[in-house]
Amino acid sequence: MEISHIASEIKNRIQGDVSLEAQDLERAARDTSLFYVLPSCVVYPKTQDDIQILVRYVASKKQEGVDISLTARAAGTCMTGGPLTTSIVMDTTKYMNHIISADSATATAEPGVYYRDFEKATLSHGWLMPSYPASRELAAIGGIVSNNSGGEKTLTYGKTEAYVRGLEVVFADGQTDYITELTEEALKKKIEEPTTSGRIHREIFELYTKNKDLITQSKPSVSKNSSGYMLWNIYNKERNTFDLSKLITGSQGTLALISKATLSGVAPKSHSRMLIMFLPSTSSLGEIVPRILTHKPETLESYDDHTFKIALRFFKDIAKRMGGNMFTLGFKFLPEFWMAITGGVPKIILMAEFTGNSEEEVERTVSEAYKDMQTFGFPCKRTHSEQEAKKYWTFRRESFNLLRQKLSGYRTAPTIDDIIVHPQDLPAFLPQLEVIFAKYPDLIYTVAGHMGDANFHIIPLIDIHQEGIVDTLHKLMDEVYTLVFSYNGSMSGEHNDGLLRTAYIPKMFSPEIVKLFESTKDIFDPLNILNPGKKVYGDKEFAWKHIDTK
């Protein structure tokens, strides 16, 4: 069936827009991953009714034998190819971008709402959702929930899954329901309902009950994980409740489509200070990280010597990003410059941020941590204002962006960008990781991470047209993931699976749990019309045939 005919039929059924325009297709062909996948059509729904109609149409055509599917897209900041498809993209940012309600406890928003706008609304009521990703100014709620995002505050406050209070969803047959935490009594009523939601609750409950031990044992033991389906999250033993919203969260739109999300958050602390340590090697991290965590920093971040050197190289641009000039900022960084000149560039810079509700509280906490960290004998300093701390955040956040912008012909290659192990394994793990990278001396990359979780964002910068570079990326992924799995880590702490990692799930999980993942997909989406090829049934060959070479 011609795509023009499909587009016309959809347009005649919904209130929103349907586009076959080249500029819309091109925009939807990319996220922030390695991939370029040109969709056949982009649909911009206006309402939940539009989504229902669209899903029912796609399901009916699939039953007729048409090769068709539907992939939800929000802001397109995914780093794994999660919202990419050759079929229909459903973009929610154009029309479904309203904050429905906000009060002192929760806020309900459509999936196309940008986090920056969501945060403004919640801060007016005294709270924010702390699981925002690094792309907080660009990301939207639909993607944050669908990827189970996390970020710098995850160490203290956890990932998005902790703040989902309920999801209004459209199932793969077009039926809808509000999915939330159910008591034992409410679950009994739900599974008796003659609805799609009733059937799914019943079948997932049966799957969980029959395989409870396997599911519990298969939960990654690291502090955060976005790979696979979160079957281990649906039952809360302490509360004796069952909650499928915890399963839909992080499922990348493969189980159901989110039309509204109700989220909660935390009250931000009013004061903050930072403690910075400059480490000449990684050998002491196994002692330093657990020790500094006893002082309860809100965040514990890091960046490596590559990032530090890039920041020095583009110092003038860094100064502009901070709203000052390079001379005044340079004066502020004299201690760091002197350290680099006299003692060499540190291998790892640790940034521990402490927060509180008064200057006295924060100063006391930082002073205690500073005194403790000095016993290790490494250069260490503490900030005395939030403005002073800003320079370190800018180094961490902007260095790689500047490198990417300044080196013509190079592009980011997020492939091993989200690995996570256990903090106590860092002394053994990091030297082995360095051995792997030593095999590729010409590879340009930076390492930044959430050190408190031992979660690292390693992103190579490549010339995609360089001979053999794709094979290099393949080998790098295989070697690094094999190392991560040998330490019982995860290949994705925050960024999810998408096109990039789905084919590696059988290497991370046992065949038995992979089968349960597939059964979960089949229960929710028996026709496989919702974002196929992500989370389960991945096609590595398809993914790597769609690397963006433009």
Coordinates of C-alpha atoms in Angstrom, one line a residue:
M1 CA 0.0 0.0 0.0
E2 CA 1.3 3.4 -1.0
I3 CA 2.4 5.6 2.0
S4 CA 0.6 8.5 0.4
H5 CA -2.7 6.5 0.7
I6 CA -1.9 5.6 4.3
A7 CA -1.1 9.2 5.2
S8 CA -4.4 10.3 3.5
E9 CA -6.4 7.8 5.4
I10 CA -4.9 8.8 8.7
K11 CA -5.4 12.5 8.0
N12 CA -9.1 11.9 7.3
R13 CA -9.4 10.2 10.8
I14 CA -7.6 12.5 13.2
Q15 CA -7.6 16.2 14.3
G16 CA -3.8 16.5 14.2
D17 CA -1.4 16.7 11.3
V18 CA 0.1 14.2 9.0
S19 CA 3.3 15.0 7.1
L20 CA 5.2 13.5 4.2
E21 CA 7.3 16.7 3.9
A22 CA 11.0 16.0 3.5
Q23 CA 12.0 18.4 6.3
D24 CA 9.7 16.6 8.8
L25 CA 10.9 13.2 7.7
E26 CA 14.6 14.3 8.0
R27 CA 14.0 15.7 11.5
A28 CA 12.4 12.5 12.6
A29 CA 15.2 10.4 11.1
R30 CA 17.7 11.4 13.8
D31 CA 18.0 11.6 17.6
T32 CA 21.4 12.1 19.3
S33 CA 22.5 8.6 18.5
L34 CA 24.8 7.2 15.7
F35 CA 21.8 6.3 13.6
Y36 CA 19.8 7.8 10.7
V37 CA 16.5 6.0 9.9
L38 CA 14.1 7.8 7.6
P39 CA 10.5 7.3 8.5
S40 CA 7.7 6.9 5.9
C41 CA 5.4 9.4 7.6
V42 CA 5.2 11.7 10.7
V43 CA 1.9 12.2 12.6
Y44 CA 1.3 15.0 15.0
P45 CA -1.6 14.0 17.3
K46 CA -3.6 16.7 19.1
T47 CA -5.4 14.5 21.6
Q48 CA -5.5 11.1 23.2
D49 CA -8.4 10.3 20.9
D50 CA -6.0 10.9 18.0
I51 CA -3.5 8.4 19.4
Q52 CA -6.3 5.8 19.9
I53 CA -7.5 6.3 16.3
L54 CA -3.9 6.1 15.0
V55 CA -3.2 2.9 17.0
R56 CA -6.3 1.2 15.8
Y57 CA -5.6 2.1 12.2
V58 CA -2.1 0.7 12.4
A59 CA -3.3 -2.5 14.1
S60 CA -6.0 -3.0 11.4
K61 CA -3.5 -2.5 8.6
K62 CA -1.0 -4.9 10.3
Q63 CA -3.8 -7.5 10.5
E64 CA -4.3 -7.1 6.7
G65 CA -0.7 -7.9 6.1
V66 CA 0.7 -4.4 5.7
D67 CA 4.3 -4.0 7.1
I68 CA 3.5 -1.1 9.4
S69 CA 4.3 0.1 12.9
L70 CA 4.1 3.1 15.2
T71 CA 7.0 4.8 17.1
A72 CA 6.4 7.6 19.6
R73 CA 8.8 10.5 19.7
A74 CA 9.1 13.4 22.1
A75 CA 12.2 15.8 21.9
G76 CA 14.5 13.4 20.2
T77 CA 17.3 13.5 22.7
C78 CA 17.7 9.7 22.9
M79 CA 21.2 8.5 22.5
T80 CA 20.3 4.9 21.4
G81 CA 18.0 5.3 18.4
G82 CA 14.9 4.7 20.5
P83 CA 12.5 6.9 18.5
L84 CA 13.8 5.9 15.0
T85 CA 11.8 3.8 12.6
T86 CA 11.2 3.2 8.8
S87 CA 7.5 3.3 9.4
I88 CA 5.3 5.9 11.2
V89 CA 6.6 8.4 13.8
M90 CA 4.2 9.9 16.2
D91 CA 5.6 13.2 17.4
T92 CA 3.9 14.7 20.5
T93 CA 5.9 17.9 20.9
K94 CA 3.9 19.9 18.4
Y95 CA 0.4 19.7 20.0
M96 CA 0.5 17.4 23.1
N97 CA 2.7 19.8 25.1
H98 CA 0.3 20.9 27.9
I99 CA 0.8 20.8 31.6
I100 CA -2.6 19.6 32.7
S101 CA -2.3 20.3 36.4
A102 CA 0.3 21.1 39.1
D103 CA 0.1 21.4 42.8
S104 CA 2.3 20.9 45.9
A105 CA 2.5 17.2 45.5
T106 CA 2.2 16.2 41.8
A107 CA 2.0 17.5 38.3
T108 CA 0.3 15.9 35.3
A109 CA 1.7 16.6 31.8
E110 CA 1.4 15.5 28.2
P111 CA 4.4 13.7 26.7
G112 CA 5.5 16.6 24.5
V113 CA 6.0 19.0 27.5
Y114 CA 9.7 20.0 27.7
Y115 CA 11.2 19.4 31.1
R116 CA 12.4 23.0 31.4
D117 CA 8.7 24.1 31.3
F118 CA 7.6 21.3 33.6
E119 CA 10.2 22.3 36.1
K120 CA 9.1 26.0 36.1
A121 CA 5.6 24.8 36.9
T122 CA 6.6 22.5 39.7
L123 CA 9.1 25.0 41.2
S124 CA 6.2 27.5 41.5
H125 CA 4.8 24.9 44.0
G126 CA 8.1 24.4 45.7
W127 CA 9.4 21.1 44.2
L128 CA 11.1 19.6 41.2
M129 CA 11.6 16.2 39.7
P130 CA 15.2 15.4 40.4
S131 CA 15.7 12.7 37.8
Y132 CA 16.2 15.1 34.9
P133 CA 18.9 14.1 32.5
A134 CA 21.9 16.2 31.3
S135 CA 19.8 17.3 28.4
R136 CA 17.3 18.9 30.8
E137 CA 16.9 22.0 28.6
L138 CA 16.0 19.9 25.5
A139 CA 14.4 16.7 26.8
A140 CA 10.6 16.2 27.1
I141 CA 8.5 14.3 29.6
G142 CA 7.6 11.5 27.2
G143 CA 11.2 10.6 26.6
I144 CA 12.2 11.0 30.2
V145 CA 9.6 8.5 31.4
S146 CA 10.0 6.1 28.4
N147 CA 13.8 6.0 29.0
N148 CA 13.5 6.0 32.8
S149 CA 16.0 8.8 32.8
G150 CA 18.5 9.7 35.5
G151 CA 21.2 12.3 36.0
E152 CA 23.4 14.1 38.4
K153 CA 21.0 13.9 41.3
T154 CA 20.2 10.2 40.9
L155 CA 22.8 9.3 43.5
T156 CA 20.5 10.8 46.2
Y157 CA 17.1 10.8 44.7
G158 CA 16.9 7.9 42.3
K159 CA 15.7 7.7 38.7
T160 CA 12.4 8.6 37.1
E161 CA 10.8 5.3 38.1
A162 CA 10.7 6.7 41.7
Y163 CA 8.5 9.7 40.7
V164 CA 6.0 8.1 38.4
R165 CA 2.6 8.2 40.2
G166 CA 0.5 7.2 37.2
L167 CA 0.4 7.0 33.4
E168 CA -2.5 7.5 31.1
V169 CA -1.8 5.1 28.3
V170 CA -3.1 3.8 25.0
F171 CA -2.6 0.1 24.5
A172 CA -1.7 -1.6 21.2
D173 CA -5.4 -2.1 20.4
G174 CA -6.4 1.5 21.0
Q175 CA -8.0 0.9 24.5
T176 CA -6.9 3.2 27.3
D177 CA -6.4 3.2 31.0
Y178 CA -4.8 5.1 33.9
I179 CA -2.0 2.8 35.1
T180 CA -1.0 3.2 38.7
E181 CA -0.2 1.4 41.9
L182 CA -2.9 -1.2 42.9
T183 CA -3.5 -2.7 46.3
E184 CA -4.2 -6.5 46.4
E185 CA -7.9 -5.9 46.4
A186 CA -7.7 -3.4 43.6
L187 CA -5.6 -5.8 41.5
K188 CA -8.2 -8.6 42.0
K189 CA -10.9 -6.2 40.6
K190 CA -8.6 -5.1 37.8
I191 CA -7.8 -8.5 36.5
E192 CA -11.5 -9.4 36.3
E193 CA -12.2 -6.5 34.0
P194 CA -13.3 -7.5 30.5
T195 CA -10.8 -4.9 29.1
T196 CA -7.4 -4.9 27.5
S197 CA -6.0 -3.4 30.7
G198 CA -7.7 -6.2 32.7
R199 CA -6.2 -8.9 30.5
I200 CA -2.7 -7.4 30.6
H201 CA -2.7 -7.0 34.4
R202 CA -3.9 -10.6 34.7
E203 CA -1.3 -12.1 32.3
I204 CA 1.6 -10.0 33.6
F205 CA 0.6 -10.9 37.2
E206 CA 0.6 -14.6 36.2
L207 CA 4.0 -14.2 34.4
Y208 CA 5.4 -12.5 37.5
T209 CA 4.0 -15.0 40.0
K210 CA 5.2 -18.1 38.1
N211 CA 8.7 -16.6 37.6
K212 CA 9.1 -14.5 40.7
D213 CA 12.4 -16.0 41.9
L214 CA 14.0 -15.8 38.4
I215 CA 12.8 -12.2 38.0
T216 CA 14.1 -11.2 41.4
Q217 CA 17.5 -12.9 40.9
S218 CA 17.8 -11.3 37.4
K219 CA 17.6 -7.7 38.7
P220 CA 20.9 -6.0 38.0
S221 CA 22.7 -5.4 41.3
V222 CA 24.2 -2.1 40.3
S223 CA 22.5 1.1 41.7
K224 CA 20.7 1.9 38.4
N225 CA 19.8 0.1 35.2
S226 CA 17.8 0.9 32.0
S227 CA 18.4 -2.3 30.1
G228 CA 15.6 -4.9 29.6
Y229 CA 12.1 -4.6 30.9
M230 CA 11.8 -3.7 34.6
L231 CA 9.8 -6.8 35.7
W232 CA 11.4 -6.7 39.1
N233 CA 9.9 -3.3 39.8
I234 CA 6.2 -4.1 39.4
Y235 CA 5.6 -5.7 42.8
N236 CA 6.3 -3.7 46.0
K237 CA 6.8 -6.2 48.8
E238 CA 6.7 -3.6 51.6
R239 CA 3.5 -2.1 50.4
N240 CA 2.1 -5.3 48.9
T241 CA 1.1 -3.5 45.8
F242 CA 1.3 -4.2 42.0
D243 CA 2.1 -1.3 39.6
L244 CA 2.5 -1.8 35.8
S245 CA 3.4 1.9 35.4
K246 CA 6.8 0.8 36.8
L247 CA 7.1 -1.6 33.8
I248 CA 5.9 0.9 31.2
T249 CA 8.4 3.4 32.5
G250 CA 11.7 2.7 30.7
S251 CA 10.0 0.5 28.0
Q252 CA 10.8 3.0 25.2
G253 CA 7.2 3.1 23.9
T254 CA 7.2 -0.7 23.1
L255 CA 4.4 -1.7 25.5
A256 CA 2.0 1.2 25.4
L257 CA 1.9 4.8 24.3
I258 CA 1.8 7.5 27.1
S259 CA -0.7 10.3 26.7
K260 CA -0.3 11.8 30.2
A261 CA 2.1 11.3 33.0
T262 CA 1.5 12.2 36.7
L263 CA 4.8 12.8 38.5
S264 CA 6.0 13.8 41.9
G265 CA 9.4 15.2 43.1
V266 CA 11.3 16.7 46.0
A267 CA 11.8 20.1 47.5
P268 CA 15.2 21.4 46.4
K269 CA 17.7 22.5 49.0
S270 CA 18.4 26.2 49.2
H271 CA 22.2 26.2 49.6
S272 CA 25.0 24.2 48.1
R273 CA 28.8 23.9 48.2
M274 CA 31.3 21.7 46.4
L275 CA 34.3 19.7 47.3
I276 CA 36.8 19.0 44.5
M277 CA 39.5 16.4 44.5
F278 CA 42.3 16.1 41.9
L279 CA 43.5 12.5 41.7
P280 CA 46.7 11.5 39.8
S281 CA 45.4 7.9 39.2
T282 CA 42.3 5.7 39.7
S283 CA 44.0 3.4 42.2
S284 CA 42.5 5.1 45.3
L285 CA 38.9 5.4 44.0
G286 CA 37.8 2.2 45.8
E287 CA 38.7 3.9 49.1
I288 CA 37.8 7.5 48.3
V289 CA 34.3 7.0 46.8
P290 CA 32.9 4.9 49.7
R291 CA 34.4 7.3 52.3
I292 CA 33.1 10.5 50.7
L293 CA 29.7 8.9 50.3
T294 CA 29.5 8.6 54.1
H295 CA 29.2 12.4 54.2
K296 CA 26.1 12.1 52.0
P297 CA 26.8 14.4 49.1
E298 CA 23.8 15.1 46.9
T299 CA 25.8 14.5 43.8
L300 CA 29.2 12.9 43.2
E301 CA 30.4 13.6 39.7
S302 CA 33.6 13.2 37.8
Y303 CA 35.5 14.0 34.6
D304 CA 38.8 12.8 33.3
D305 CA 42.1 14.2 32.1
H306 CA 40.9 14.2 28.5
T307 CA 38.0 16.5 29.5
F308 CA 40.3 18.7 31.6
K309 CA 42.7 19.2 28.6
I310 CA 39.9 20.0 26.3
A311 CA 38.6 22.6 28.7
L312 CA 42.0 24.2 28.8
R313 CA 42.3 24.0 25.1
F314 CA 39.1 25.9 24.6
F315 CA 39.3 28.0 27.7
K316 CA 38.2 31.2 25.9
D317 CA 35.0 29.5 24.8
I318 CA 34.4 28.1 28.3
A319 CA 34.6 31.7 29.6
K320 CA 32.0 32.9 27.1
R321 CA 29.7 30.1 28.2
M322 CA 30.0 31.2 31.8
G323 CA 29.2 34.8 30.8
G324 CA 32.6 36.3 31.7
N325 CA 35.9 36.9 30.0
M326 CA 38.9 34.6 29.9
F327 CA 41.1 36.9 32.1
T328 CA 38.7 37.1 35.1
L329 CA 37.9 33.4 34.8
G330 CA 41.5 32.5 34.3
F331 CA 42.3 34.2 37.6
K332 CA 39.7 32.0 39.3
F333 CA 41.4 29.0 37.8
L334 CA 45.0 29.9 38.8
P335 CA 45.2 27.0 41.3
E336 CA 44.2 24.5 38.7
F337 CA 46.6 25.9 36.1
W338 CA 49.4 25.9 38.6
M339 CA 48.6 22.3 39.5
A340 CA 48.7 21.2 35.8
I341 CA 52.0 23.0 35.3
T342 CA 53.8 21.7 38.4
G343 CA 52.2 18.3 39.0
G344 CA 50.7 17.3 35.8
V345 CA 47.1 17.1 34.8
P346 CA 45.0 15.0 37.3
K347 CA 43.7 11.7 36.0
I348 CA 40.3 12.1 37.6
I349 CA 38.6 15.2 39.0
L350 CA 35.9 14.4 41.6
M351 CA 33.1 16.9 42.3
A352 CA 31.1 16.3 45.4
E353 CA 28.2 18.7 45.9
F354 CA 26.6 19.1 49.3
T355 CA 23.3 20.8 49.9
G356 CA 21.3 22.0 52.8
N357 CA 18.7 24.5 53.9
S358 CA 21.2 26.9 55.5
E359 CA 24.7 28.2 55.0
E360 CA 25.7 26.9 58.4
E361 CA 24.5 23.4 57.6
V362 CA 26.3 23.2 54.3
E363 CA 29.5 24.7 55.6
R364 CA 29.6 22.3 58.4
T365 CA 29.1 19.3 56.1
V366 CA 31.6 20.4 53.6
S367 CA 34.2 21.2 56.3
E368 CA 33.9 17.7 57.7
A369 CA 34.2 16.0 54.3
Y370 CA 37.1 18.3 53.4
K371 CA 39.0 17.3 56.6
D372 CA 38.3 13.7 56.0
M373 CA 39.4 13.8 52.3
Q374 CA 42.7 15.6 53.1
T375 CA 43.8 12.4 54.9
F376 CA 44.3 10.8 51.4
G377 CA 47.1 13.3 50.6
F378 CA 45.7 14.4 47.2
P379 CA 45.0 18.0 46.2
C380 CA 41.6 19.0 47.5
K381 CA 39.6 22.2 47.6
R382 CA 36.2 23.4 48.6
T383 CA 34.1 26.2 47.1
H384 CA 32.7 29.1 49.0
S385 CA 29.9 30.1 46.7
E386 CA 27.6 28.6 44.1
Q387 CA 29.2 30.8 41.5
E388 CA 32.6 29.3 42.3
A389 CA 31.2 25.8 41.8
K390 CA 29.7 26.8 38.5
K391 CA 33.1 26.7 36.8
Y392 CA 33.5 23.0 37.5
W393 CA 30.1 22.2 36.3
T394 CA 30.8 24.1 33.1
F395 CA 34.1 22.2 32.5
R396 CA 32.2 19.0 32.9
R397 CA 29.2 19.8 30.8
E398 CA 30.6 21.9 28.0
S399 CA 34.1 20.5 27.2
F400 CA 32.9 17.7 25.0
N401 CA 30.3 19.9 23.3
L402 CA 33.1 22.3 22.4
L403 CA 35.3 19.6 21.1
R404 CA 32.5 18.3 18.9
Q405 CA 31.8 21.8 17.6
K406 CA 35.5 22.7 17.0
L407 CA 36.7 19.6 15.2
S408 CA 35.4 19.7 11.7
G409 CA 34.4 16.4 10.2
Y410 CA 34.0 14.6 13.5
R411 CA 30.8 13.5 15.2
T412 CA 29.8 11.9 18.5
A413 CA 29.6 8.1 18.6
P414 CA 27.6 7.2 21.7
T415 CA 28.2 3.5 21.9
I416 CA 29.6 2.7 25.3
D417 CA 28.2 5.9 26.8
D418 CA 26.4 4.6 29.8
I419 CA 28.2 1.7 31.5
I420 CA 27.8 1.1 35.2
V421 CA 29.6 -1.1 37.7
H422 CA 29.8 -1.3 41.5
P423 CA 31.8 1.5 43.2
Q424 CA 33.9 -1.0 45.1
D425 CA 35.0 -2.5 41.8
L426 CA 36.5 0.7 40.4
P427 CA 40.1 0.1 41.4
A428 CA 40.1 -3.2 39.4
F429 CA 37.7 -2.2 36.7
L430 CA 39.2 1.1 35.5
P431 CA 42.7 -0.1 34.8
Q432 CA 41.2 -2.9 32.7
L433 CA 39.1 -0.4 30.8
E434 CA 42.2 1.7 30.1
V435 CA 43.9 -1.5 28.7
I436 CA 41.0 -1.8 26.2
F437 CA 41.3 1.9 25.1
A438 CA 45.1 1.6 24.8
K439 CA 44.4 -0.7 21.8
Y440 CA 42.8 2.3 20.0
P441 CA 45.4 5.1 20.5
D442 CA 44.0 7.3 17.8
L443 CA 40.5 7.3 19.3
I444 CA 39.4 10.7 20.7
Y445 CA 37.1 10.4 23.6
T446 CA 36.1 11.9 27.0
V447 CA 35.0 10.3 30.2
A448 CA 32.6 11.9 32.5
G449 CA 30.5 10.1 35.0
H450 CA 28.3 9.8 38.1
M451 CA 31.1 8.5 40.2
G452 CA 28.9 7.9 43.2
D453 CA 27.1 5.3 41.2
A454 CA 30.2 4.2 39.2
N455 CA 28.2 5.2 36.0
F456 CA 30.4 6.4 33.2
H457 CA 29.6 8.3 30.0
I458 CA 32.4 7.5 27.6
I459 CA 31.7 9.1 24.2
P460 CA 34.2 8.7 21.3
L461 CA 34.4 11.5 18.7
I462 CA 35.0 10.0 15.2
D463 CA 35.3 10.6 11.5
I464 CA 32.5 8.3 10.4
H465 CA 34.2 8.1 6.9
Q466 CA 37.5 6.9 8.3
E467 CA 38.3 3.4 7.0
G468 CA 37.6 0.7 9.6
I469 CA 36.0 3.1 12.1
V470 CA 32.7 1.1 12.2
D471 CA 34.6 -2.1 12.9
T472 CA 36.5 -0.3 15.7
L473 CA 33.2 0.7 17.3
H474 CA 31.9 -2.9 17.1
K475 CA 35.1 -4.2 18.7
L476 CA 35.0 -1.5 21.4
M477 CA 31.4 -2.3 22.3
D478 CA 32.0 -6.0 22.5
E479 CA 35.2 -5.7 24.6
V480 CA 33.8 -3.0 27.0
Y481 CA 30.4 -4.8 27.5
T482 CA 32.2 -8.1 28.1
L483 CA 34.3 -6.4 30.8
V484 CA 31.2 -4.7 32.3
F485 CA 29.2 -7.9 32.5
S486 CA 32.2 -9.7 34.1
Y487 CA 31.7 -7.3 37.0
N488 CA 27.9 -7.8 37.1
G489 CA 27.4 -4.3 35.7
S490 CA 24.9 -2.9 33.2
M491 CA 25.5 -1.6 29.7
S492 CA 23.0 1.2 30.4
G493 CA 22.5 3.0 33.7
E494 CA 20.3 5.7 32.2
H495 CA 20.2 5.9 28.4
N496 CA 18.3 2.6 27.6
D497 CA 18.6 0.1 24.8
G498 CA 17.1 1.3 21.6
L499 CA 18.6 0.3 18.3
L500 CA 22.1 0.4 19.8
R501 CA 21.9 -2.1 22.7
T502 CA 18.9 -4.3 22.2
A503 CA 20.9 -6.9 20.3
Y504 CA 23.3 -7.1 23.3
I505 CA 20.5 -7.9 25.9
P506 CA 21.0 -11.7 25.5
K507 CA 24.6 -11.1 26.6
M508 CA 23.6 -9.2 29.7
F509 CA 20.7 -11.4 30.8
S510 CA 20.1 -15.2 30.8
P511 CA 18.1 -16.9 28.0
E512 CA 15.3 -17.5 30.6
I513 CA 14.8 -13.8 31.5
V514 CA 15.1 -12.8 27.8
K515 CA 12.3 -15.1 27.1
L516 CA 10.2 -13.4 29.8
F517 CA 11.0 -10.0 28.2
E518 CA 9.7 -11.3 24.9
S519 CA 6.6 -12.7 26.6
T520 CA 6.0 -9.3 28.2
K521 CA 6.2 -7.6 24.8
D522 CA 3.8 -10.2 23.3
I523 CA 1.3 -9.7 26.1
F524 CA 1.2 -6.0 25.7
D525 CA 1.6 -5.8 21.9
P526 CA 0.7 -9.1 20.2
L527 CA 0.9 -7.6 16.7
N528 CA 4.4 -6.0 17.4
I529 CA 3.3 -2.6 16.1
L530 CA 4.7 -0.4 18.9
N531 CA 8.3 0.5 18.2
P532 CA 9.4 -2.9 17.1
G533 CA 13.0 -4.0 17.4
K534 CA 13.7 -2.1 20.6
K535 CA 14.1 -3.9 24.0
V536 CA 13.4 -7.3 22.4
Y537 CA 13.7 -8.9 19.0
G538 CA 16.6 -6.6 18.1
D539 CA 18.3 -6.7 14.7
K540 CA 21.9 -5.7 15.0
E541 CA 22.5 -5.9 11.3
F542 CA 19.6 -3.4 10.7
A543 CA 20.9 -1.0 13.3
W544 CA 24.4 -0.9 11.9
K545 CA 23.2 -0.5 8.3
H546 CA 21.6 2.7 9.5
I547 CA 24.6 4.6 10.8
D548 CA 24.3 8.3 10.0
T549 CA 27.1 9.1 7.5
K550 CA 25.9 12.6 6.6

